[in-house]
Short mmCIF file of C-alpha atoms and ligand atoms in Angstrom, two decimals:
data_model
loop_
_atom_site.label_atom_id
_atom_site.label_comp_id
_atom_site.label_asym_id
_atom_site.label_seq_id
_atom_site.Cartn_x
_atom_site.Cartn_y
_atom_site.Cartn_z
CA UNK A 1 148.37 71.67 128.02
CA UNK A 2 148.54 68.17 130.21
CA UNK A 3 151.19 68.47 133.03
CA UNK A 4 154.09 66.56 132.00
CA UNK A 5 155.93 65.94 135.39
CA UNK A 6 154.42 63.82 137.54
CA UNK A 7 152.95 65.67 141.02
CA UNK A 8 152.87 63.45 143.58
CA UNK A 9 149.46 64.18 145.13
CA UNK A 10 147.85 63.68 148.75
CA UNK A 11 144.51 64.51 149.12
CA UNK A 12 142.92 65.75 152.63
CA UNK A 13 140.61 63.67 154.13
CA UNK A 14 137.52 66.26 154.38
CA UNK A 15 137.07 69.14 152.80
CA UNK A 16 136.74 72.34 154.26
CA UNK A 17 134.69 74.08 152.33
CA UNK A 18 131.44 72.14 154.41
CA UNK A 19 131.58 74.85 156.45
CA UNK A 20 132.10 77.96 154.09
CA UNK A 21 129.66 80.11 151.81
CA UNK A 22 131.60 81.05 148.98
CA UNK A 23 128.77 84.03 148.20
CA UNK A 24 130.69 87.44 148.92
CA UNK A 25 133.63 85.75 150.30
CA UNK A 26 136.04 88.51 151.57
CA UNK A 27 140.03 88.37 150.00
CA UNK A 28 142.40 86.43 151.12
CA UNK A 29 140.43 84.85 154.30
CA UNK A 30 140.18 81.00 153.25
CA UNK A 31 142.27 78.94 151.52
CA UNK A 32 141.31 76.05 149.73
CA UNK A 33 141.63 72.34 150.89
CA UNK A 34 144.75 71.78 148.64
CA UNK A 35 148.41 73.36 148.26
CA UNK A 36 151.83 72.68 145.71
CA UNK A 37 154.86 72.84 147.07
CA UNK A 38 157.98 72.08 145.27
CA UNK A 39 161.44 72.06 146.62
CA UNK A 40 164.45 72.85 144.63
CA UNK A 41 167.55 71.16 145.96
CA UNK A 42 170.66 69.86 144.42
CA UNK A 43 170.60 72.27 141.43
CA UNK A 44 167.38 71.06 140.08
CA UNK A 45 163.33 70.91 141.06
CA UNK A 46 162.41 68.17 142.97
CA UNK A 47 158.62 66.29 142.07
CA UNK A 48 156.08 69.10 143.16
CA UNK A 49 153.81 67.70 145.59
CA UNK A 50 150.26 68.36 145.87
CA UNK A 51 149.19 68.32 149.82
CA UNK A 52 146.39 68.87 152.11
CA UNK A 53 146.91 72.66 153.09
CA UNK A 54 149.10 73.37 156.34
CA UNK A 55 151.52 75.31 157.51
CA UNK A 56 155.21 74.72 156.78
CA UNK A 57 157.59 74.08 159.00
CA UNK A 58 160.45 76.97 159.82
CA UNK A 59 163.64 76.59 161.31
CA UNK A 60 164.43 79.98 162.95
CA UNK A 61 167.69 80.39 160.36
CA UNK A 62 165.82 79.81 157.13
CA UNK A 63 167.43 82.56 154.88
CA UNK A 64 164.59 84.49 153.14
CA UNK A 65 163.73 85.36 157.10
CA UNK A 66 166.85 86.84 156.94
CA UNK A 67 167.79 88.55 153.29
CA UNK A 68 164.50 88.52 151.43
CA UNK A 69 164.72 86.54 148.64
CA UNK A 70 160.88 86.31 147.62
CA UNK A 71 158.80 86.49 144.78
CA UNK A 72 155.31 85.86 144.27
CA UNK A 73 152.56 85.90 141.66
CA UNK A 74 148.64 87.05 141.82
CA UNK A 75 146.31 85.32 139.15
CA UNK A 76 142.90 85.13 138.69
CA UNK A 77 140.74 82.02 137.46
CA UNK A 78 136.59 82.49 137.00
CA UNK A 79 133.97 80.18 136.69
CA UNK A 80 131.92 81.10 133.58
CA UNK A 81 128.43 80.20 132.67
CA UNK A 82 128.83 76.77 131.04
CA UNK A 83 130.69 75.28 134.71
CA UNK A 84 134.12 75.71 132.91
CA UNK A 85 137.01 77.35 135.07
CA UNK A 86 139.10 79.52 133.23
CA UNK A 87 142.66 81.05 134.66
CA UNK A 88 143.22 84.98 132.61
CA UNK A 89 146.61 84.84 131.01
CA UNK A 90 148.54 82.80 133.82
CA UNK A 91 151.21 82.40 131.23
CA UNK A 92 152.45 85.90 131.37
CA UNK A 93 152.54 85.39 135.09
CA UNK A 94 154.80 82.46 134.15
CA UNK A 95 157.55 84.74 132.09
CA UNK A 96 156.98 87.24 134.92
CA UNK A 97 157.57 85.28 137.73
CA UNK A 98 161.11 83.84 136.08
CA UNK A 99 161.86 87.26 135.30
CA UNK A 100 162.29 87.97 139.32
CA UNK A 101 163.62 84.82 139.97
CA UNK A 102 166.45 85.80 138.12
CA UNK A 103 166.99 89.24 139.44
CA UNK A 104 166.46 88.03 142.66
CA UNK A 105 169.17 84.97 142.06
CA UNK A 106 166.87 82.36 142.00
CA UNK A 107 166.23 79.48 140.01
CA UNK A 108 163.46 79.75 137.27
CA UNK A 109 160.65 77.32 137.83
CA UNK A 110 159.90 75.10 135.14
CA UNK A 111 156.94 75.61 132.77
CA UNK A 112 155.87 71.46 133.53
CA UNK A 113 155.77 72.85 137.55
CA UNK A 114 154.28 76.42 137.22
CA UNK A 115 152.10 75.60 134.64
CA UNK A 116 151.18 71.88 135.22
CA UNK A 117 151.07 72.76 139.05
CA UNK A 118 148.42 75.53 138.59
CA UNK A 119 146.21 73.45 136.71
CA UNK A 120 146.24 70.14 138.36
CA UNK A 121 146.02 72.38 141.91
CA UNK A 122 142.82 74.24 140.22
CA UNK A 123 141.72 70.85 138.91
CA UNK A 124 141.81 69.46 142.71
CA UNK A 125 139.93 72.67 143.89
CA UNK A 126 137.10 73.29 141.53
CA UNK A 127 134.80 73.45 143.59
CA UNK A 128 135.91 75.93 145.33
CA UNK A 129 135.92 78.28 142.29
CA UNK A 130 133.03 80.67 143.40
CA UNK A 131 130.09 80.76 140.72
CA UNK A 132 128.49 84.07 141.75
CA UNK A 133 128.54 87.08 139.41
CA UNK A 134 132.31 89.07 140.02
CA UNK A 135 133.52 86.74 141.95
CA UNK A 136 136.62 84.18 141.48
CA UNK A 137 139.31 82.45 142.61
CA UNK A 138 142.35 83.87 143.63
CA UNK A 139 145.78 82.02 142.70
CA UNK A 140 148.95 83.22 144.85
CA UNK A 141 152.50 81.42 142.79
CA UNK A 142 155.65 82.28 145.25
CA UNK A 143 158.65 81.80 146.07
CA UNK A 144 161.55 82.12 148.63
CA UNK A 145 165.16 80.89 149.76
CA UNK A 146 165.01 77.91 152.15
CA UNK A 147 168.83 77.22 153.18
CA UNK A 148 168.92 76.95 157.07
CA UNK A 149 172.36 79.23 157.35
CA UNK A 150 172.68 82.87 157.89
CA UNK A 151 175.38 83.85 155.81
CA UNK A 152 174.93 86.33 153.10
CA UNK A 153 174.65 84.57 149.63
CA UNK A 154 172.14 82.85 147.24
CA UNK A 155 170.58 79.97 148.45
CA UNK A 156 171.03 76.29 147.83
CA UNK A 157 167.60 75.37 148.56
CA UNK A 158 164.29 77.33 147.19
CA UNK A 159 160.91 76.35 148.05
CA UNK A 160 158.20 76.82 145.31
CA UNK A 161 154.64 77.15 146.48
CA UNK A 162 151.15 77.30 145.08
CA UNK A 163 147.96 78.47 147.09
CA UNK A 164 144.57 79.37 146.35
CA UNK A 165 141.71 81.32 147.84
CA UNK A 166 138.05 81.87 146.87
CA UNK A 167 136.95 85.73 146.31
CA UNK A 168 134.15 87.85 145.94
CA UNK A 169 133.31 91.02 144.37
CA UNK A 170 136.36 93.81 144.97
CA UNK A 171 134.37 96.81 144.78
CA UNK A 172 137.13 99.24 144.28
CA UNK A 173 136.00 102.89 145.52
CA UNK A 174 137.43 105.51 143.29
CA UNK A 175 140.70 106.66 145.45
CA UNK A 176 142.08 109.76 146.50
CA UNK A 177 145.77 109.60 146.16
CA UNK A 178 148.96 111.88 146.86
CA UNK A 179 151.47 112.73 144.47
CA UNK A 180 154.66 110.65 146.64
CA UNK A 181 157.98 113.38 146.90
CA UNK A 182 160.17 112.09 149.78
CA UNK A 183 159.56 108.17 149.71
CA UNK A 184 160.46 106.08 146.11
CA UNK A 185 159.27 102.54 144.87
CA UNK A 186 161.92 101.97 142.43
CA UNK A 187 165.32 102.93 141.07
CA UNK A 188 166.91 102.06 137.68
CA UNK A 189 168.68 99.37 138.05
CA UNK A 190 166.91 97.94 141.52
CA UNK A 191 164.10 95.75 141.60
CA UNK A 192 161.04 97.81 140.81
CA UNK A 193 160.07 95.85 137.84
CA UNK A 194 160.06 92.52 139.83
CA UNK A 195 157.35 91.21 141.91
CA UNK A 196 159.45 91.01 145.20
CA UNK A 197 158.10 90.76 148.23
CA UNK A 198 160.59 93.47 149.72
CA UNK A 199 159.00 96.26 147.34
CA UNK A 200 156.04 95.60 149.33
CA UNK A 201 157.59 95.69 152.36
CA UNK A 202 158.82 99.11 151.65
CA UNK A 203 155.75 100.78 150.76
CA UNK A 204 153.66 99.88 153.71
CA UNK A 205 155.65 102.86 155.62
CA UNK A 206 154.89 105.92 152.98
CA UNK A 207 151.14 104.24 152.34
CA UNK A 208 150.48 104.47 156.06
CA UNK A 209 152.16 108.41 155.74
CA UNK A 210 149.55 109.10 152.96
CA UNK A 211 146.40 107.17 155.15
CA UNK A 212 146.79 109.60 158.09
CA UNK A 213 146.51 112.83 155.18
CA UNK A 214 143.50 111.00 154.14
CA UNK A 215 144.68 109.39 150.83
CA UNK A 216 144.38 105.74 149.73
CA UNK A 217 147.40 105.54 148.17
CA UNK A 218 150.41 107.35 146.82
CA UNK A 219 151.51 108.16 143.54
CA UNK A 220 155.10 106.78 143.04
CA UNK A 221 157.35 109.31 141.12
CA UNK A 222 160.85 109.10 139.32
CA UNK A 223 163.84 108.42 142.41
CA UNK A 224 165.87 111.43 140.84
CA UNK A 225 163.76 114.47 140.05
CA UNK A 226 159.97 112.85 141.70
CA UNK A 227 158.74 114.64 138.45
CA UNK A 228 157.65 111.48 136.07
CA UNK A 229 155.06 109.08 137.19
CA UNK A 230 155.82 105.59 138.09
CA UNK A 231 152.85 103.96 139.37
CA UNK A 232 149.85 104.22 141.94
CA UNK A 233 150.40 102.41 144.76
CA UNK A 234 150.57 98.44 143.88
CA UNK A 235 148.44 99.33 140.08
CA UNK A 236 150.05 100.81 136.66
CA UNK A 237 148.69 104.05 136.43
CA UNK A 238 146.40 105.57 133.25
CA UNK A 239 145.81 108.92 132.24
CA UNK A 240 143.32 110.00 129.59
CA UNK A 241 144.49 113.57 128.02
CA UNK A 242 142.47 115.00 125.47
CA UNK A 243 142.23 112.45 122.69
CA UNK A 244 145.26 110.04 124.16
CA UNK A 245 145.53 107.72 126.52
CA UNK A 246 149.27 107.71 128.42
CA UNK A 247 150.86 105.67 130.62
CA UNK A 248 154.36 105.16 132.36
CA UNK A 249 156.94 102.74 129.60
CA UNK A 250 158.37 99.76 130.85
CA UNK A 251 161.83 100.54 129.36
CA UNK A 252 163.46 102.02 133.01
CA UNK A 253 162.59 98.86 134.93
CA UNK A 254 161.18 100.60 137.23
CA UNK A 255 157.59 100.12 136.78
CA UNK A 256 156.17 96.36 137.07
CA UNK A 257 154.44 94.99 134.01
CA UNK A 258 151.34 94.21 134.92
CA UNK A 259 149.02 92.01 133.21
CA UNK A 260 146.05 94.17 133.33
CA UNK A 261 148.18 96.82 131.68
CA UNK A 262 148.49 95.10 129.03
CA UNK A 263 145.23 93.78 128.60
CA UNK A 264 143.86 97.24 129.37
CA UNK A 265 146.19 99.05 126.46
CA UNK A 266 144.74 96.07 123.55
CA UNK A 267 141.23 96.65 124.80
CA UNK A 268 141.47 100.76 124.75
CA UNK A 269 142.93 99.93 121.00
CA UNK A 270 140.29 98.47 119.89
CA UNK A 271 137.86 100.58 121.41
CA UNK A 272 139.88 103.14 119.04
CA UNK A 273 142.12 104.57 121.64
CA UNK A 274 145.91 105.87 121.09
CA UNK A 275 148.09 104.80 123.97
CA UNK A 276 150.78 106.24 124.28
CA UNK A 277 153.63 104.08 126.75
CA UNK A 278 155.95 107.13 127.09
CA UNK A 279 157.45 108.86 129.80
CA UNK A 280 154.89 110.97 131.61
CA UNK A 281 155.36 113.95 133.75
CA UNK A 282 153.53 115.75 137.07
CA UNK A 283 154.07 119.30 134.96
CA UNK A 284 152.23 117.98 131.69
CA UNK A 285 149.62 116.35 134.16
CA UNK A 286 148.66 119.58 136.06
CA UNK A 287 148.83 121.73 132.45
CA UNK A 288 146.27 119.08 131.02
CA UNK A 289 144.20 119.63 134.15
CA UNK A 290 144.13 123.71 133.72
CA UNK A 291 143.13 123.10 130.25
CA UNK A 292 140.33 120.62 131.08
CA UNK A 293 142.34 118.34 129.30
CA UNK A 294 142.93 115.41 131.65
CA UNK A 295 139.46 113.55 131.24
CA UNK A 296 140.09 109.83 133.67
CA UNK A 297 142.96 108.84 135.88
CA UNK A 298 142.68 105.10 136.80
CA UNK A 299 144.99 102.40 137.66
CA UNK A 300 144.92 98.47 136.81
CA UNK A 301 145.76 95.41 138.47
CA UNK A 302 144.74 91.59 139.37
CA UNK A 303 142.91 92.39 142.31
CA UNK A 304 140.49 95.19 141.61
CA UNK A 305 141.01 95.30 137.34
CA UNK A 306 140.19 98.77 137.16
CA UNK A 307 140.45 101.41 140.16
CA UNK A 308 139.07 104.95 139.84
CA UNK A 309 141.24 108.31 141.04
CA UNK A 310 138.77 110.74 142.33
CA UNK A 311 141.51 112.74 143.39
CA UNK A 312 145.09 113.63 142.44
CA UNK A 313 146.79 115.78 145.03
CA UNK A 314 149.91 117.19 143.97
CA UNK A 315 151.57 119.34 147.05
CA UNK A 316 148.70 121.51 147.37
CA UNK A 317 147.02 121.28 143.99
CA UNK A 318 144.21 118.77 144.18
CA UNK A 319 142.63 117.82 140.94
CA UNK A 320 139.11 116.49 141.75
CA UNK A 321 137.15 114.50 139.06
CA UNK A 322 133.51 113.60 139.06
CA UNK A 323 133.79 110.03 138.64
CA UNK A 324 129.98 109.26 137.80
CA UNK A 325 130.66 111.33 134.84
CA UNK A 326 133.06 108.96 132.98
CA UNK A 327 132.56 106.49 130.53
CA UNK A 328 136.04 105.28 129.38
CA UNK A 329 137.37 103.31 131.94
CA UNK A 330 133.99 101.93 133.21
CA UNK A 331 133.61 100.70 129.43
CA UNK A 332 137.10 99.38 129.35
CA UNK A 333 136.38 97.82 133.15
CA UNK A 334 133.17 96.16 131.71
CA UNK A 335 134.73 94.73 128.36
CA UNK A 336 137.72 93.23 130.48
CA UNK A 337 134.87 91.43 132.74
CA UNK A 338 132.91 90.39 129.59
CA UNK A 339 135.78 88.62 127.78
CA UNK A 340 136.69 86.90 131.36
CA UNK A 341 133.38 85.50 131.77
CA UNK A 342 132.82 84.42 128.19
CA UNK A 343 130.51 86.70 127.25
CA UNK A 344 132.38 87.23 124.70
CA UNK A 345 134.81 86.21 122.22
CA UNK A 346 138.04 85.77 123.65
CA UNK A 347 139.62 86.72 120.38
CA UNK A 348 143.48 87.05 122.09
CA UNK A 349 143.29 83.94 123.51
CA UNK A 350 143.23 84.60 127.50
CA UNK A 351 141.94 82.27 128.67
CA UNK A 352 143.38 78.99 129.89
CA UNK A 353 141.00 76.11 130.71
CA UNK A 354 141.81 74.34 134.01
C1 PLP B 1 151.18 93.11 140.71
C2 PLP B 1 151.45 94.56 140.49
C3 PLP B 1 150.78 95.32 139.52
C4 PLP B 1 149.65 94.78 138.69
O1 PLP B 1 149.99 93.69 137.92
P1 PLP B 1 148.86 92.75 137.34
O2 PLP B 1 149.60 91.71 136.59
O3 PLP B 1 148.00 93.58 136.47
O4 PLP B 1 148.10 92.22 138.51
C5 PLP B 1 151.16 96.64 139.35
N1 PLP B 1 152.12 97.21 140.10
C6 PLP B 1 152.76 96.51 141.05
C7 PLP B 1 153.81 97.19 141.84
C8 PLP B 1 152.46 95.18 141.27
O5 PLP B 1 153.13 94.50 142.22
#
């Protein structure tokens, strides 16, 4: 796809990346020479703007300070063998991230912007794409409200932003985590299944609760009853029980669709896997793991793909797994890195050149 709009584009004098080794790069620390930023004013998107990377400039009123209205996006592109850059599925990013604009009030960001933006950004940036085995390049899409007024209402202005940083290897360590009964992530009807910044916000406090016991992360469960699962800290949540795989459905909106999810449930089909999306709950858990039953707990997301559970403590009934013992979601793990570095067929079509 060729950006249709026109970006107007500024490029920095000198590079940064002089300076840098790109080889085990740790997440999130640099940022590449190059930013999009598009501002929404007078009911429509203004030309996106591609600039040297700097910090913006706040007044002290600017509403999402105030009432929160932010979104935001995490994508990965790699560089594969042949020198290409690929970005995995950044077009169900796209339909995500206008899914929270919307229940956040916003306005939806064109495809010409999102789209267009992330590739011509990319395109400026290549070389910071890192080439080493596991590692990538990080793509953070957000966006917040950018009136300078306090009062309580939508916003007239919205400011639409692109950034990128280089990444290496995310060795996820398999995680102990704690079955979460006082604190919730998400109601029906609230905002769980939209990437706002405000969930995050609101988990840092019960996280922190669960570091001090010793876990990595919590388990989110159900607002009413804390008996079904949700998901595991900021990752959808798998559990393999006997000859099934299960995870949390999508239909409460409570539970944020991630794109590793899905890719994770078409790859466990065709390793010839049933996945069931159902509702899933603590008691059916804890019975699987009396009868030997429960076999791999992991969880899925951008940042680490697949994350081993070690542990699942629920009030003071650990289940402990010996994860050098399984072979599911280490297969599923290595297929997902296979098809993202071309080494093999991308049959679904994931992968967007840059
Ligand atoms: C981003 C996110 C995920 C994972 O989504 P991916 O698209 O796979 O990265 C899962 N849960 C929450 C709460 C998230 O914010």
């Amino acid at each position: 796809m060729q950006a249709t709009k026109d970006f107007k584009v500024t490029l920095t004098k000198e590079s940064k990346l002089k300076g840098i080794t790109l080889e085990n790069v740790p997440f999130g620390k640099y940022f590449t020479d190059h930013m999009l930023v598009a501002d929404y004013a007078d009911g429509q998107w203004q030309t996106p703007e591609i600039l040297p990377y700097q910090p913006l400039q706040l007044d002290p009123s600017l509403a999402v300070l105030h009432y929160g209205q932010a979104i935001f996006e995490g994508i990965k592109a790699y560089k594969l063998a042949d020198g290409s850059v690929q970005i995995f599925r950044p077009y169900d990013n796209f339909k995500r991230f206008n899914l929270s604009a919307v229940r956040m009030q916003m306005p939806e960001v064109p495809e010409e912007i999102f789209m267009g933006g992330l590739r011509t950004l990319i395109g400026i940036d290549k070389n910071w794409v890192p080439g080493f085995e596991n590692h990538s390049l990080y793509i953070r899409p957000f966006m917040i409200s950018s009136d300078n007024a306090i009062g309580v209402r939508p916003s007239e202005h919205y400011k639409f932003l692109i950034i990128l940083s280089p990444t290496g290897p995310y060795y996820a360590k398999p995680m102990r985590i704690h079955v979460e009964e006082k604190y919730v992530r998400a109601v029906p009807g609230g905002i769980g299944f939209a990437k706002a910044a405000g969930n995050y916000g609101a988990a840092l406090y019960p996280s922190a609760e669960a570091h001090k016991e010793g876990y990595d992360q919590v388990l989110w469960m159900d607002a009413f009853e804390h008996k079904y699962v949700q998901e595991c800290g900021t990752m959808n949540a798998f559990f393999i029980i006997g000859d099934k795989v299960v995870t949390p459905g999508l239909e409460e909106g409570t539970i944020l669709a991630g794109v590793t999810r899905d890719s994770v449930i078409t790859v466990l089909k065709e390793m010839g896997w049933d996945v069931e999306e159902r509702p899933l709950s603590i008691d059916e858990i804890i019975a699987a793991h009396k009868s030997g039953n429960l076999k791999e707990i992991f969880g899925t997301g951008t940042a680490a793909t697949i994350a081993l559970i070690k542990e699942l403590c629920y009030k003071d009934y650990p289940m402990v797994f010996d994860v050098s013992t399984w072979k599911i979601a280490p297969e599923v793990k290595r297929r997902m890195d296979d098809i993202r570095y071309g080494i093999t067929e991308d049959k679904h079509n994931w992968l967007w050149p840059v």
